[in-house]
Coordinates of C-alpha atoms in Angstrom, one line a residue:
X1 CA -49.6 -16.1 -33.2
X2 CA -47.9 -14.1 -30.5
X3 CA -44.1 -13.7 -30.8
X4 CA -43.7 -14.8 -27.2
X5 CA -43.0 -18.4 -26.5
X6 CA -44.9 -20.5 -24.0
X7 CA -42.3 -22.1 -21.7
X8 CA -42.6 -24.5 -18.9
X9 CA -39.8 -24.1 -16.4
X10 CA -39.2 -24.8 -12.8
X11 CA -36.6 -23.6 -10.4
X12 CA -35.4 -27.0 -9.2
X13 CA -32.4 -28.8 -10.6
X14 CA -34.6 -31.5 -11.8
X15 CA -36.8 -29.2 -13.8
X16 CA -38.3 -30.2 -17.1
X17 CA -36.6 -28.9 -20.2
X18 CA -37.8 -25.7 -21.8
X19 CA -40.7 -26.4 -24.2
X20 CA -41.4 -24.0 -27.1
X21 CA -44.8 -24.5 -28.6
X22 CA -44.9 -21.9 -31.3
X23 CA -41.5 -22.3 -33.0
X24 CA -38.5 -24.7 -32.7
X25 CA -35.5 -23.7 -30.7
X26 CA -32.1 -23.1 -32.3
X27 CA -30.5 -26.1 -33.9
X28 CA -26.8 -26.9 -34.0
X29 CA -26.0 -28.3 -37.5
X30 CA -23.1 -30.6 -38.5
X31 CA -20.7 -27.8 -39.3
X32 CA -21.7 -25.9 -36.2
X33 CA -21.0 -29.0 -34.1
X34 CA -17.6 -29.4 -35.8
X35 CA -16.9 -25.7 -34.9
X36 CA -17.7 -26.0 -31.2
X37 CA -15.8 -29.3 -31.0
X38 CA -12.8 -27.5 -32.4
X39 CA -13.2 -24.9 -29.6
X40 CA -13.3 -27.8 -27.1
X41 CA -10.2 -29.4 -28.5
X42 CA -8.0 -26.3 -28.5
X43 CA -7.8 -25.7 -24.7
X44 CA -7.2 -29.4 -23.9
X45 CA -4.5 -29.7 -26.6
X46 CA -2.7 -26.7 -25.2
X47 CA -2.8 -28.1 -21.6
X48 CA -0.7 -31.1 -22.8
X49 CA 1.1 -29.8 -25.9
X50 CA 3.6 -28.0 -23.8
X51 CA 4.8 -31.1 -21.9
X52 CA 7.2 -32.2 -24.7
X53 CA 8.4 -28.6 -25.3
X54 CA 9.5 -28.0 -21.7
X55 CA 13.1 -29.1 -22.2
X56 CA 13.6 -26.7 -25.1
X57 CA 11.8 -23.9 -23.3
X58 CA 14.2 -24.4 -20.4
X59 CA 17.2 -24.4 -22.7
X60 CA 16.2 -21.3 -24.6
X61 CA 14.8 -19.1 -21.8
X62 CA 16.8 -20.5 -18.9
X63 CA 13.5 -20.9 -17.0
X64 CA 14.4 -23.3 -14.3
X65 CA 12.1 -25.9 -12.6
X66 CA 9.9 -23.5 -10.8
X67 CA 9.1 -21.3 -13.8
X68 CA 8.6 -24.4 -16.0
X69 CA 6.0 -25.7 -13.6
X70 CA 4.3 -22.3 -13.7
X71 CA 4.2 -22.5 -17.6
X72 CA 2.0 -25.6 -17.1
X73 CA 0.3 -24.7 -13.8
X74 CA -0.4 -21.1 -14.6
X75 CA -2.5 -22.1 -17.6
X76 CA -4.3 -24.9 -15.7
X77 CA -5.0 -22.7 -12.6
X78 CA -6.5 -19.8 -14.6
X79 CA -8.5 -22.3 -16.7
X80 CA -9.9 -24.2 -13.7
X81 CA -10.7 -21.1 -11.6
X82 CA -12.7 -19.3 -14.2
X83 CA -14.5 -22.1 -16.0
X84 CA -17.7 -22.0 -13.9
X85 CA -17.8 -18.2 -14.2
X86 CA -17.4 -18.6 -18.0
X87 CA -20.4 -20.8 -18.1
X88 CA -22.5 -18.3 -16.1
X89 CA -21.5 -15.4 -18.4
X90 CA -22.5 -17.5 -21.4
X91 CA -25.9 -18.1 -19.8
X92 CA -26.3 -14.4 -19.3
X93 CA -24.8 -12.7 -22.4
X94 CA -25.3 -15.5 -25.0
X95 CA -23.1 -18.6 -25.5
X96 CA -22.3 -17.9 -29.1
X97 CA -21.1 -14.4 -28.2
X98 CA -18.9 -15.7 -25.4
X99 CA -17.6 -18.4 -27.6
X100 CA -16.5 -15.8 -30.2
X101 CA -14.9 -13.7 -27.6
X102 CA -13.1 -16.7 -26.1
X103 CA -11.7 -18.1 -29.3
X104 CA -10.5 -14.7 -30.5
X105 CA -8.8 -14.1 -27.1
X106 CA -7.3 -17.6 -27.2
X107 CA -5.7 -16.9 -30.6
X108 CA -4.3 -13.6 -29.4
X109 CA -2.9 -15.0 -26.2
X110 CA -1.4 -17.9 -28.1
X111 CA 0.4 -15.4 -30.3
X112 CA 1.6 -13.7 -27.1
X113 CA 2.9 -17.1 -25.8
X114 CA 4.7 -17.7 -29.1
X115 CA 6.4 -14.3 -29.1
X116 CA 7.3 -14.3 -25.4
X117 CA 10.8 -12.8 -24.9
X118 CA 11.5 -14.4 -21.5
X119 CA 10.2 -17.0 -19.1
X120 CA 8.0 -14.6 -17.0
X121 CA 6.4 -13.2 -20.1
X122 CA 5.6 -16.7 -21.2
X123 CA 4.0 -17.5 -17.8
X124 CA 1.9 -14.3 -17.9
X125 CA 0.7 -15.1 -21.5
X126 CA -0.1 -18.7 -20.4
X127 CA -2.3 -17.4 -17.5
X128 CA -4.1 -15.2 -20.0
X129 CA -4.5 -18.1 -22.4
X130 CA -6.0 -20.2 -19.7
X131 CA -8.5 -17.4 -18.9
X132 CA -9.5 -17.2 -22.6
X133 CA -10.0 -21.0 -22.7
X134 CA -12.3 -20.7 -19.6
X135 CA -14.5 -18.2 -21.6
X136 CA -14.7 -20.6 -24.6
X137 CA -15.0 -24.1 -23.4
X138 CA -18.2 -23.9 -21.2
X139 CA -20.1 -22.6 -24.2
X140 CA -19.5 -25.8 -26.1
X141 CA -21.4 -28.1 -23.7
X142 CA -24.0 -25.5 -23.1
X143 CA -24.7 -25.0 -26.8
X144 CA -24.9 -28.8 -27.4
X145 CA -27.3 -29.1 -24.5
X146 CA -29.5 -26.2 -25.6
X147 CA -29.4 -26.7 -29.4
X148 CA -29.7 -30.5 -29.8
X149 CA -32.1 -33.1 -28.5
X150 CA -32.7 -36.9 -28.5
X151 CA -30.3 -38.9 -30.7
X152 CA -28.5 -35.9 -32.0
X153 CA -27.7 -34.8 -28.4
X154 CA -26.4 -38.3 -27.5
X155 CA -24.3 -38.4 -30.6
X156 CA -22.9 -34.9 -30.0
X157 CA -22.1 -35.7 -26.3
X158 CA -20.3 -38.8 -27.4
X159 CA -18.3 -36.8 -30.0
X160 CA -17.5 -34.2 -27.3
X161 CA -16.1 -36.9 -25.0
X162 CA -14.1 -38.4 -27.8
X163 CA -12.8 -35.0 -28.7
X164 CA -11.7 -34.3 -25.1
X165 CA -9.9 -37.6 -24.8
X166 CA -8.2 -37.4 -28.2
X167 CA -7.2 -33.8 -27.6
X168 CA -5.3 -34.7 -24.4
X169 CA -3.3 -37.4 -26.2
X170 CA -3.0 -35.6 -29.5
X171 CA -1.5 -32.5 -27.7
X172 CA 1.7 -34.4 -26.9
X173 CA 1.9 -36.0 -30.3
X174 CA 1.4 -32.7 -32.1
X175 CA 3.8 -30.9 -29.7
X176 CA 6.6 -33.4 -30.3
X177 CA 6.1 -33.2 -34.1
X178 CA 6.2 -29.4 -34.0
X179 CA 9.2 -29.1 -31.7
X180 CA 11.2 -31.5 -33.9
X181 CA 10.1 -30.2 -37.3
X182 CA 10.0 -26.4 -36.8
X183 CA 12.4 -24.8 -39.2
X184 CA 15.4 -22.8 -37.9
X185 CA 14.2 -19.4 -38.9
X186 CA 16.3 -16.2 -38.8
X187 CA 13.6 -14.7 -36.6
X188 CA 13.4 -17.4 -33.9
X189 CA 16.5 -19.5 -34.4
X190 CA 16.6 -22.5 -32.0
X191 CA 13.5 -21.4 -30.2
X192 CA 11.3 -21.9 -33.3
X193 CA 10.4 -25.4 -32.1
X194 CA 8.7 -24.5 -28.8
X195 CA 7.3 -21.3 -30.1
X196 CA 5.5 -23.2 -32.9
X197 CA 3.4 -25.2 -30.4
X198 CA 1.7 -21.9 -29.5
X199 CA 1.7 -20.1 -32.8
X200 CA -0.1 -23.0 -34.5
X201 CA -3.2 -22.0 -32.6
X202 CA -3.4 -18.6 -34.3
X203 CA -4.6 -19.7 -37.7
X204 CA -6.8 -22.4 -36.2
X205 CA -8.5 -19.9 -33.9
X206 CA -9.0 -17.6 -36.9
X207 CA -10.7 -20.3 -38.8
X208 CA -12.8 -21.2 -35.8
X209 CA -13.8 -17.6 -35.4
X210 CA -15.1 -17.3 -38.9
X211 CA -16.9 -20.7 -38.7
X212 CA -18.5 -19.9 -35.4
X213 CA -19.9 -16.5 -36.7
X214 CA -21.6 -18.4 -39.5
X215 CA -22.7 -21.7 -38.1
X216 CA -23.2 -21.6 -34.3
X217 CA -26.7 -20.6 -33.2
X218 CA -27.1 -18.1 -30.3
X219 CA -28.5 -19.6 -27.1
X220 CA -28.8 -18.3 -23.6
X221 CA -30.5 -19.1 -20.4
X222 CA -34.2 -18.2 -20.2
X223 CA -33.6 -17.0 -16.7
X224 CA -30.2 -15.4 -16.7
X225 CA -28.8 -14.8 -13.2
X226 CA -26.4 -12.2 -12.0
X227 CA -22.8 -13.2 -11.3
X228 CA -22.4 -14.7 -7.9
X229 CA -19.5 -12.6 -6.7
X230 CA -18.9 -14.2 -3.2
X231 CA -19.2 -17.7 -4.7
X232 CA -16.8 -16.8 -7.6
X233 CA -14.2 -15.4 -5.2
X234 CA -14.4 -18.3 -2.7
X235 CA -14.2 -20.9 -5.5
X236 CA -11.1 -19.1 -6.8
X237 CA -9.5 -19.0 -3.3
X238 CA -10.4 -22.7 -2.8
X239 CA -8.8 -23.9 -6.0
X240 CA -5.7 -21.6 -5.7
X241 CA -5.0 -22.6 -2.1
X242 CA -5.0 -26.3 -3.1
X243 CA -3.4 -26.3 -6.6
X244 CA -0.9 -23.5 -6.3
X245 CA 1.2 -25.0 -3.5
X246 CA 0.9 -28.5 -4.9
X247 CA 2.2 -27.5 -8.3
X248 CA 4.9 -25.1 -7.1
X249 CA 5.8 -26.7 -3.7
X250 CA 8.4 -29.2 -4.8
X251 CA 10.2 -26.9 -7.3
X252 CA 10.3 -24.1 -4.7
X253 CA 11.5 -26.3 -1.9
X254 CA 8.2 -26.3 0.0
X255 CA 8.5 -22.8 1.6
X256 CA 6.2 -21.6 4.4
X257 CA 3.6 -20.1 2.1
X258 CA 2.8 -23.5 0.6
X259 CA 2.0 -25.0 3.9
X260 CA -0.1 -22.0 5.0
X261 CA -2.0 -22.2 1.7
X262 CA -2.7 -25.9 2.1
X263 CA -3.9 -25.3 5.7
X264 CA -6.3 -22.6 4.4
X265 CA -7.8 -24.8 1.7
X266 CA -10.4 -26.7 3.8
X267 CA -11.6 -23.5 5.4
X268 CA -12.0 -21.8 2.0
X269 CA -13.8 -24.9 0.6
X270 CA -16.2 -25.0 3.6
X271 CA -16.9 -21.3 3.3
X272 CA -17.7 -21.7 -0.4
X273 CA -20.1 -24.6 0.2
X274 CA -21.9 -22.6 3.0
X275 CA -22.3 -19.5 0.9
X276 CA -23.6 -21.5 -2.0
X277 CA -26.0 -23.5 0.1
X278 CA -27.3 -20.3 1.8
X279 CA -27.9 -18.6 -1.6
X280 CA -29.7 -21.7 -2.9
X281 CA -32.0 -21.8 0.1
X282 CA -32.9 -18.1 -0.3
X283 CA -34.1 -18.7 -3.8
X284 CA -31.1 -17.1 -5.5
X285 CA -29.0 -18.8 -8.2
X286 CA -25.5 -19.4 -6.8
X287 CA -22.4 -20.1 -9.0
X288 CA -22.6 -23.9 -8.2
X289 CA -26.1 -24.7 -7.0
X290 CA -26.0 -27.4 -4.3
X291 CA -29.4 -28.5 -5.7
X292 CA -27.7 -29.3 -9.0
X293 CA -25.4 -31.7 -7.2
X294 CA -28.5 -33.6 -6.0
X295 CA -28.8 -35.0 -9.5
X296 CA -27.7 -38.5 -9.1
X297 CA -26.2 -38.8 -12.6
X298 CA -24.2 -35.6 -12.2
X299 CA -23.0 -36.4 -8.7
X300 CA -21.9 -39.9 -9.4
X301 CA -20.4 -39.0 -12.7
X302 CA -18.3 -36.3 -11.2
X303 CA -17.0 -38.8 -8.6
X304 CA -15.5 -40.8 -11.5
X305 CA -14.0 -37.8 -13.2
X306 CA -11.8 -37.1 -10.2
X307 CA -9.6 -40.3 -10.1
X308 CA -9.8 -40.7 -13.9
X309 CA -8.4 -37.2 -14.5
X310 CA -5.8 -37.3 -11.7
X311 CA -4.4 -40.5 -13.1
X312 CA -4.5 -39.4 -16.7
X313 CA -3.1 -35.9 -16.2
X314 CA -0.2 -37.2 -14.1
X315 CA 0.5 -40.0 -16.5
X316 CA 0.8 -37.7 -19.5
X317 CA 3.2 -35.4 -17.7
X318 CA 5.3 -38.1 -16.3
X319 CA 5.6 -40.2 -19.5
X320 CA 6.8 -37.1 -21.4
X321 CA 9.6 -36.5 -18.9
X322 CA 10.5 -40.1 -18.6
X323 CA 10.8 -40.7 -22.3
X324 CA 12.8 -37.6 -23.0
X325 CA 15.1 -37.5 -20.0
X326 CA 15.2 -41.2 -19.1
X327 CA 15.2 -42.9 -22.4
X328 CA 16.7 -39.9 -24.3
X329 CA 14.0 -40.0 -27.0
X330 CA 13.6 -36.8 -29.0
X331 CA 10.4 -34.7 -28.9
X332 CA 9.0 -36.4 -32.1
X333 CA 9.6 -39.9 -30.8
X334 CA 8.3 -39.0 -27.4
X335 CA 5.1 -37.6 -28.9
X336 CA 4.7 -40.5 -31.4
X337 CA 4.9 -43.0 -28.5
X338 CA 1.4 -41.7 -27.6
X339 CA 0.0 -42.5 -31.1
X340 CA -1.2 -46.1 -30.2
X341 CA -3.1 -44.7 -27.3
X342 CA -4.7 -42.0 -29.5
X343 CA -5.7 -44.5 -32.2
X344 CA -7.2 -47.0 -29.7
X345 CA -9.1 -44.2 -27.9
X346 CA -10.6 -43.1 -31.2
X347 CA -11.7 -46.6 -32.1
X348 CA -13.2 -47.2 -28.7
X349 CA -15.0 -43.8 -28.7
X350 CA -16.6 -44.7 -32.1
X351 CA -17.9 -48.0 -30.8
X352 CA -19.0 -46.5 -27.5
X353 CA -22.5 -45.2 -28.5
X354 CA -23.6 -48.5 -29.9
X355 CA -22.3 -50.4 -26.9
X356 CA -24.0 -47.9 -24.5
X357 CA -27.4 -48.6 -26.1
X358 CA -26.9 -52.3 -25.4
X359 CA -25.0 -52.4 -22.1
X360 CA -25.6 -49.0 -20.5
X361 CA -23.1 -47.6 -18.0
X362 CA -21.5 -51.1 -17.7
X363 CA -19.4 -49.9 -20.7
X364 CA -17.6 -47.6 -18.2
X365 CA -16.8 -50.6 -15.9
X366 CA -15.5 -52.6 -18.8
X367 CA -13.4 -49.7 -20.0
X368 CA -11.9 -49.4 -16.5
X369 CA -10.9 -53.0 -16.4
X370 CA -9.3 -52.8 -19.9
X371 CA -7.4 -49.6 -18.9
X372 CA -6.2 -51.4 -15.8
X373 CA -4.8 -54.2 -17.9
X374 CA -3.0 -51.6 -20.1
X375 CA -1.4 -49.7 -17.2
X376 CA -0.3 -53.0 -15.7
X377 CA 1.3 -54.1 -19.0
X378 CA 3.0 -50.7 -19.2
X379 CA 4.4 -51.0 -15.7
X380 CA 5.7 -54.5 -16.4
X381 CA 7.2 -53.4 -19.7
X382 CA 9.1 -50.6 -18.1
X383 CA 10.3 -52.8 -15.3
X384 CA 11.7 -55.5 -17.6
X385 CA 12.7 -53.4 -20.6
X386 CA 14.4 -50.3 -19.2
X387 CA 16.7 -48.7 -20.4
X388 CA 16.5 -50.4 -23.8
X389 CA 12.8 -49.7 -24.2
X390 CA 11.6 -48.2 -27.5
X391 CA 8.4 -47.1 -29.1
X392 CA 7.5 -50.7 -30.2
X393 CA 7.8 -52.0 -26.6
X394 CA 5.5 -49.3 -25.3
X395 CA 2.9 -49.9 -28.0
X396 CA 0.8 -52.8 -26.5
X397 CA 0.3 -51.2 -23.1
X398 CA -0.4 -47.8 -24.6
X399 CA -3.0 -49.2 -27.0
X400 CA -4.8 -51.3 -24.4
X401 CA -4.9 -48.4 -21.9
X402 CA -6.1 -46.0 -24.6
X403 CA -8.9 -48.3 -25.6
X404 CA -10.1 -48.6 -22.1
X405 CA -10.0 -44.8 -21.7
X406 CA -12.0 -44.4 -24.9
X407 CA -14.8 -46.6 -23.5
X408 CA -15.0 -44.5 -20.3
X409 CA -14.6 -40.8 -20.9
X410 CA -17.2 -40.1 -23.5
X411 CA -19.8 -42.1 -21.6
X412 CA -19.0 -40.4 -18.3
X413 CA -19.5 -37.0 -19.9
X414 CA -22.9 -38.1 -21.3
X415 CA -24.0 -39.4 -17.9
X416 CA -22.9 -36.3 -16.0
X417 CA -25.0 -33.9 -18.2
X418 CA -27.9 -36.3 -19.0
X419 CA -30.3 -34.9 -16.4
X420 CA -29.1 -31.2 -16.4
X421 CA -32.0 -29.0 -17.6
X422 CA -31.3 -26.8 -20.6
X423 CA -31.6 -23.6 -18.6
X424 CA -28.7 -24.7 -16.4
X425 CA -26.6 -26.1 -19.2
X426 CA -23.9 -23.5 -18.8
X427 CA -23.6 -24.1 -15.0
X428 CA -23.6 -27.9 -15.5
X429 CA -21.0 -27.8 -18.2
X430 CA -18.9 -25.4 -16.1
X431 CA -19.0 -27.6 -13.1
X432 CA -18.0 -30.7 -15.1
X433 CA -15.2 -29.0 -17.0
X434 CA -13.9 -27.3 -13.8
X435 CA -13.8 -30.7 -12.0
X436 CA -12.0 -32.2 -15.0
X437 CA -9.5 -29.4 -15.4
X438 CA -8.8 -29.0 -11.7
X439 CA -8.1 -32.7 -11.3
X440 CA -5.9 -32.9 -14.4
X441 CA -3.8 -30.1 -12.8
X442 CA -3.9 -32.0 -9.5
X443 CA -2.7 -35.1 -11.3
X444 CA 0.3 -33.2 -12.8
X445 CA 1.1 -31.8 -9.4
X446 CA 0.8 -35.0 -7.3
X447 CA 1.9 -37.7 -9.6
X448 CA 4.4 -35.4 -11.3
X449 CA 5.9 -34.4 -7.9
X450 CA 6.0 -38.0 -6.8
X451 CA 7.9 -39.1 -9.9
X452 CA 10.3 -36.1 -9.8
X453 CA 11.0 -36.7 -6.1
X454 CA 11.7 -40.4 -6.6
X455 CA 13.8 -40.2 -9.8
X456 CA 17.1 -38.8 -8.3
X457 CA 17.3 -41.5 -5.6
X458 CA 15.6 -44.5 -7.1
X459 CA 16.3 -43.9 -10.8
X460 CA 13.9 -43.2 -13.7
X461 CA 12.7 -46.8 -14.1
X462 CA 11.6 -47.3 -10.5
X463 CA 10.1 -43.8 -10.3
X464 CA 8.0 -44.5 -13.4
X465 CA 6.9 -47.9 -12.2
X466 CA 5.8 -46.5 -8.9
X467 CA 3.9 -43.7 -10.6
X468 CA 2.2 -46.2 -12.9
X469 CA 1.1 -48.3 -9.9
X470 CA -0.4 -45.2 -8.3
X471 CA -2.3 -44.6 -11.5
X472 CA -3.4 -48.2 -11.5
X473 CA -4.9 -47.6 -8.0
X474 CA -6.8 -44.5 -9.4
X475 CA -8.1 -46.7 -12.3
X476 CA -9.3 -49.3 -9.8
X477 CA -11.1 -46.6 -7.9
X478 CA -12.8 -45.3 -11.1
X479 CA -13.8 -48.9 -12.0
X480 CA -15.3 -49.5 -8.5
X481 CA -17.2 -46.2 -8.6
X482 CA -18.6 -47.0 -12.0
X483 CA -20.7 -49.7 -10.5
X484 CA -22.8 -47.0 -8.8
X485 CA -23.7 -45.2 -12.0
X486 CA -27.3 -45.2 -13.2
X487 CA -27.5 -48.3 -15.4
X488 CA -29.4 -46.5 -18.2
X489 CA -27.5 -43.7 -20.0
X490 CA -29.7 -40.9 -21.4

């Protein structure tokens, strides 16, 4: 038999998957799946792990509010801007290869963060760390899409969604534990705590690198396309003109450049869409093909990711500040307050696949209603219990909200990518993760700025309650949009 494979492909976003008649495609085994999920966990953990370390970074490096926000936002901006490009490069050069490069770079940049001598060095290392994460993460979803099928793919996608949600909560738990428990070494002294939240990535990345080299199959697009330079630049400008002023505006006093940048955002976004649509119509392969957005499952799933991630990203930042500065909890206690949410999320994500087979996408609607109850309970608890509120008082609301989130996020991820053809797996994964990361950063910027603006005049309690009510509105929007999802989940 000829070594060439007989393939059936089409150029449309609704093309049939690649069919190989003479030999099976690459298969992602259990250990390989664990390895790529580890790669998915690291970037999300590091987005949130720094929240509980910000007070000690400020104390040790005299960073100030503006630089502290850059420590968070610099990572998030680089990550969001380069994710789609990372997916395209994986399609071209090989996803395993880009995963290896990304995880190695993530380990090295984490080392640079942990050894940073001053605040500006830390900001620069965080930007580089975010860029490394953008090379690594899109390869995870693309590899799952290309190297699994049927029940194994559904299970892998559910595990990916569970990993993503758990990582966001576990980041703050782990960060609090590391800041509190790091030894006072003669090398780092009092800075050992915050440095450990970055240095812990180095051995994990090394293990991931070895495992990936042995267990992750190489996959790539059957029709690799060149990098869409105009699209890449315009997407970067669009995200930067929106996210940079929102994250830095409050701390910098809203200077003129922030307003100019926000005014430029709609023009940059419109130019990006026109350039991509023109390339799509000419038969080229743009960075974000508008034809891909015609997939109902992807389009409607992304619409849910936006309010979900805005609310979640803002909540995780605000609760870390409120617990440490308002209730005077230490980093460990602040992190452990998230434990009920993490445990409940994990339990719900395990039950999700079985519930989806029976109830379809209505599981997302049920999860939204449950999360709304949890957020409302949290708001009422804060209103009535502040300032004598402890970890036990927060537990019921955290657990209920976490359970609702666990029913939503893994299923939403499955729905978004369910109809994306394998040859566009990298692009589809990049679009989804870019949307998620950009809106997580947007949540930190908007809800975080709202909370920090209200706290000096209204007090921590009222500021936190208002922020929780805004998140409740985002949950209500997610729940309403879930009614438009395709009933059957592939």
